[in-house]
Coordinates of C-alpha atoms in Angstrom, one line a residue:
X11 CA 17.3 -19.5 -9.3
X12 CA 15.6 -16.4 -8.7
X13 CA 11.9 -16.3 -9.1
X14 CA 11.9 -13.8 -12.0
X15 CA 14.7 -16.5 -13.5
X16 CA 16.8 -13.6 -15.2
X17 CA 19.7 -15.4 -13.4
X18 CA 21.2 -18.3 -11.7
X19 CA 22.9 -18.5 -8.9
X20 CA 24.8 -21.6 -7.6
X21 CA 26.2 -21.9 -3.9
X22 CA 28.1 -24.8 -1.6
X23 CA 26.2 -25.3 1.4
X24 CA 26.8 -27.2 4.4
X25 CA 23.3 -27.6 5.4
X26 CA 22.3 -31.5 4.3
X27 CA 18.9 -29.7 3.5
X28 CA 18.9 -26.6 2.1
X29 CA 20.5 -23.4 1.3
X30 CA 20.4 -20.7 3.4
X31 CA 18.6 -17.6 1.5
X32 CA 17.2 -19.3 -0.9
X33 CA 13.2 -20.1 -1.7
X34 CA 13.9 -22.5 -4.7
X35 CA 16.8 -24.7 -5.3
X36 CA 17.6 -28.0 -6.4
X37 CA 20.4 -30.0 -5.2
X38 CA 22.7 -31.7 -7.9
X39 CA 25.3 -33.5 -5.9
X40 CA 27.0 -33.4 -3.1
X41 CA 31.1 -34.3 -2.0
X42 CA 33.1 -33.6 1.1
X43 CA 36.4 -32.3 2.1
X44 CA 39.0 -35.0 3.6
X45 CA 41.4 -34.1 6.9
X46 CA 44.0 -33.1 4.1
X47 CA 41.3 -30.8 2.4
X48 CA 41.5 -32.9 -0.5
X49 CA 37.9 -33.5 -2.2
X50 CA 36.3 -36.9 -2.1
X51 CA 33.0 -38.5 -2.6
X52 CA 31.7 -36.5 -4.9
X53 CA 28.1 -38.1 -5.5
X54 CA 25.9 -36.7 -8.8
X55 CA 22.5 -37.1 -7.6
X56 CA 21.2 -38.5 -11.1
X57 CA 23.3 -40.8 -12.5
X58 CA 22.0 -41.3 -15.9
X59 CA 22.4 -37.5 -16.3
X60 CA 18.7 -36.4 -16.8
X61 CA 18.1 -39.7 -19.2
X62 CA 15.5 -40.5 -17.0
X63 CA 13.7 -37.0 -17.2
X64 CA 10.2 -37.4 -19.9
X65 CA 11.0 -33.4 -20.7
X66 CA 14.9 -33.8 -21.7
X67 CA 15.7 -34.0 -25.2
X68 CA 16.5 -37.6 -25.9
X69 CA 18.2 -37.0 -29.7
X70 CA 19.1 -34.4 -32.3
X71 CA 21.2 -33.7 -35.2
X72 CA 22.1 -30.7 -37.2
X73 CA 22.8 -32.3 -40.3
X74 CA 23.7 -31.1 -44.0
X75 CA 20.8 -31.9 -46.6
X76 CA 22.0 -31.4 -50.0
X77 CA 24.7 -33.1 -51.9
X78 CA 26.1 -36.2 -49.5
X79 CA 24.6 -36.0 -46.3
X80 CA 26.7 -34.9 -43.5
X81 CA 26.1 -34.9 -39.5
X82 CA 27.8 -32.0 -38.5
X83 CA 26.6 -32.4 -34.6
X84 CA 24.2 -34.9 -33.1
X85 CA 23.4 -36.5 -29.8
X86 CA 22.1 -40.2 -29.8
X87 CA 22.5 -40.2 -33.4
X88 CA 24.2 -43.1 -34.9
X89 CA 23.7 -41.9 -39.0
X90 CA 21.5 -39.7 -41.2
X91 CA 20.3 -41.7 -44.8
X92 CA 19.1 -40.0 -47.3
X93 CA 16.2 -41.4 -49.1
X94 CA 15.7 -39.0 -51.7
X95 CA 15.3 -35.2 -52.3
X96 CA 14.0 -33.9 -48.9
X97 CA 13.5 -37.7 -47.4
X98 CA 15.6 -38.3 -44.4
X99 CA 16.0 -41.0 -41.8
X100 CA 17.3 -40.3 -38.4
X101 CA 18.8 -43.7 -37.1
X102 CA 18.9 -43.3 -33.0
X103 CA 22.0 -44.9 -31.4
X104 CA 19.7 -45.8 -28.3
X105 CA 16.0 -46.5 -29.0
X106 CA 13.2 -45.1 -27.5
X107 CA 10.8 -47.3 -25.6
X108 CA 8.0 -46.4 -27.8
X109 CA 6.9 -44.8 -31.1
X110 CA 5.0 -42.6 -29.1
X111 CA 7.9 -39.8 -28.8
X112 CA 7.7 -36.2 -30.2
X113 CA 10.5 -34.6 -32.6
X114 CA 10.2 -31.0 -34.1
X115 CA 12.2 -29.7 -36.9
X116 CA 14.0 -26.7 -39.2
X117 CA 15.8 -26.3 -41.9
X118 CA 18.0 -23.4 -43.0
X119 CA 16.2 -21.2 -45.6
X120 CA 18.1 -22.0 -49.4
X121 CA 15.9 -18.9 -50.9
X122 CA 13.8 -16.6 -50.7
X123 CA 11.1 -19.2 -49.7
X124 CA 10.2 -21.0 -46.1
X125 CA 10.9 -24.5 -45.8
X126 CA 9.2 -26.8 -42.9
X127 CA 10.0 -30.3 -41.4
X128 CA 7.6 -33.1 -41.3
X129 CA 6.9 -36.4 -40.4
X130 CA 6.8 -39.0 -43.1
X131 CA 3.3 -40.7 -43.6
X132 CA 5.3 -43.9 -44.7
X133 CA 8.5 -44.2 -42.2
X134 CA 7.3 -41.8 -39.3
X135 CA 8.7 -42.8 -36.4
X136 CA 10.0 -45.9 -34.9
X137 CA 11.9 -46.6 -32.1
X138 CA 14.9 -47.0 -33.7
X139 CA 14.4 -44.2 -36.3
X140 CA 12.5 -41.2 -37.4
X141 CA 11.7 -40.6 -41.2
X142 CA 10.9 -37.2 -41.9
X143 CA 10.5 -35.1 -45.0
X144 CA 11.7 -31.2 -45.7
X145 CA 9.3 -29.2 -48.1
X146 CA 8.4 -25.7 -49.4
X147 CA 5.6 -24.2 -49.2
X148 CA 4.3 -25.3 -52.8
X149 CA 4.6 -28.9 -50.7
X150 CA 7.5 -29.4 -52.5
X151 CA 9.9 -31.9 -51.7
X152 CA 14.0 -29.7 -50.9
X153 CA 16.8 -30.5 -49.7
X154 CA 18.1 -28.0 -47.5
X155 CA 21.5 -27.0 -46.7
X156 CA 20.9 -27.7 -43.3
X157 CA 18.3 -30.1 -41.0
X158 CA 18.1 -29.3 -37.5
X159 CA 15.6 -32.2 -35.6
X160 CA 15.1 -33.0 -31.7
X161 CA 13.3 -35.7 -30.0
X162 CA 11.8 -35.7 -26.7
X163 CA 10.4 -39.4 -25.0
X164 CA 11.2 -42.2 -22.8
X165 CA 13.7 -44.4 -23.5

């Protein structure tokens, strides 16, 4: 990337070290050309794709609140249950290694009013799940047509 990071630029190099032109860069992989120009040993430099990486984001779902709750896109999300008007448990297909993990939250405005996404005092989070809640600003308790949640920790 450049160092104003309005762009990104990727290039094949045949230096094993770096780039020519370049101040920063990161290599991703490398792979070779056979004596038939065929490509072969392509090697992906991390192979649990970023997993391993404390600032990736571990989980999250969009989901749909009201009525029966749907998952309409997720990663490392086995279900959604609904526990009650604006009570939600996020069940995480692979667990984290602690409950010590961070998740941040939104929900789609039903009205005229904001809504916010909490932790629950009695479920918060586990590493197999995270409860949270979905309120108003009166501290109300809504379900929202749609939850949006991420979680970032180890695993």
């Amino acid at each position: 990337a450049d160092t104003d990071i309005t762009g990104m630029v990727f290039k094949i190099s045949t230096s094993s070290s770096a780039p020519s032109g370049m101040t920063y860069y990161k290599k991703i992989g490398s792979f070779y050309n056979n004596s038939s120009s065929a490509i072969e040993n392509v090697t992906n430099l991390r192979e649990d794709d970023g997993t391993d990486y404390q600032d990736v984001i571990k989980g999250w779902v969009n989901f749909t609140g009201t009525g029966t709750v749907t998952i309409n896109d997720s990663y490392n999300v086995s279900s959604v249950t609904d526990n009650g008007t604006g009570d939600y448990t996020i069940n995480w297909t692979t667990a984290f290694a602690s409950a010590n993990y961070a998740i941040s939250g939104s929900a789609t405005r039903t009205s005229s009013s904001g809504l916010a996404v909490g932790i629950n005092q009695t479920g918060g989070l586990t590493t197999s799940s995270a409860r949270i809640e979905t309120f108003n600003p009166a501290d109300l308790p809504i379900d929202p047509s749609i939850v949006n949640v991420i979680a970032i920790g180890d695993r």
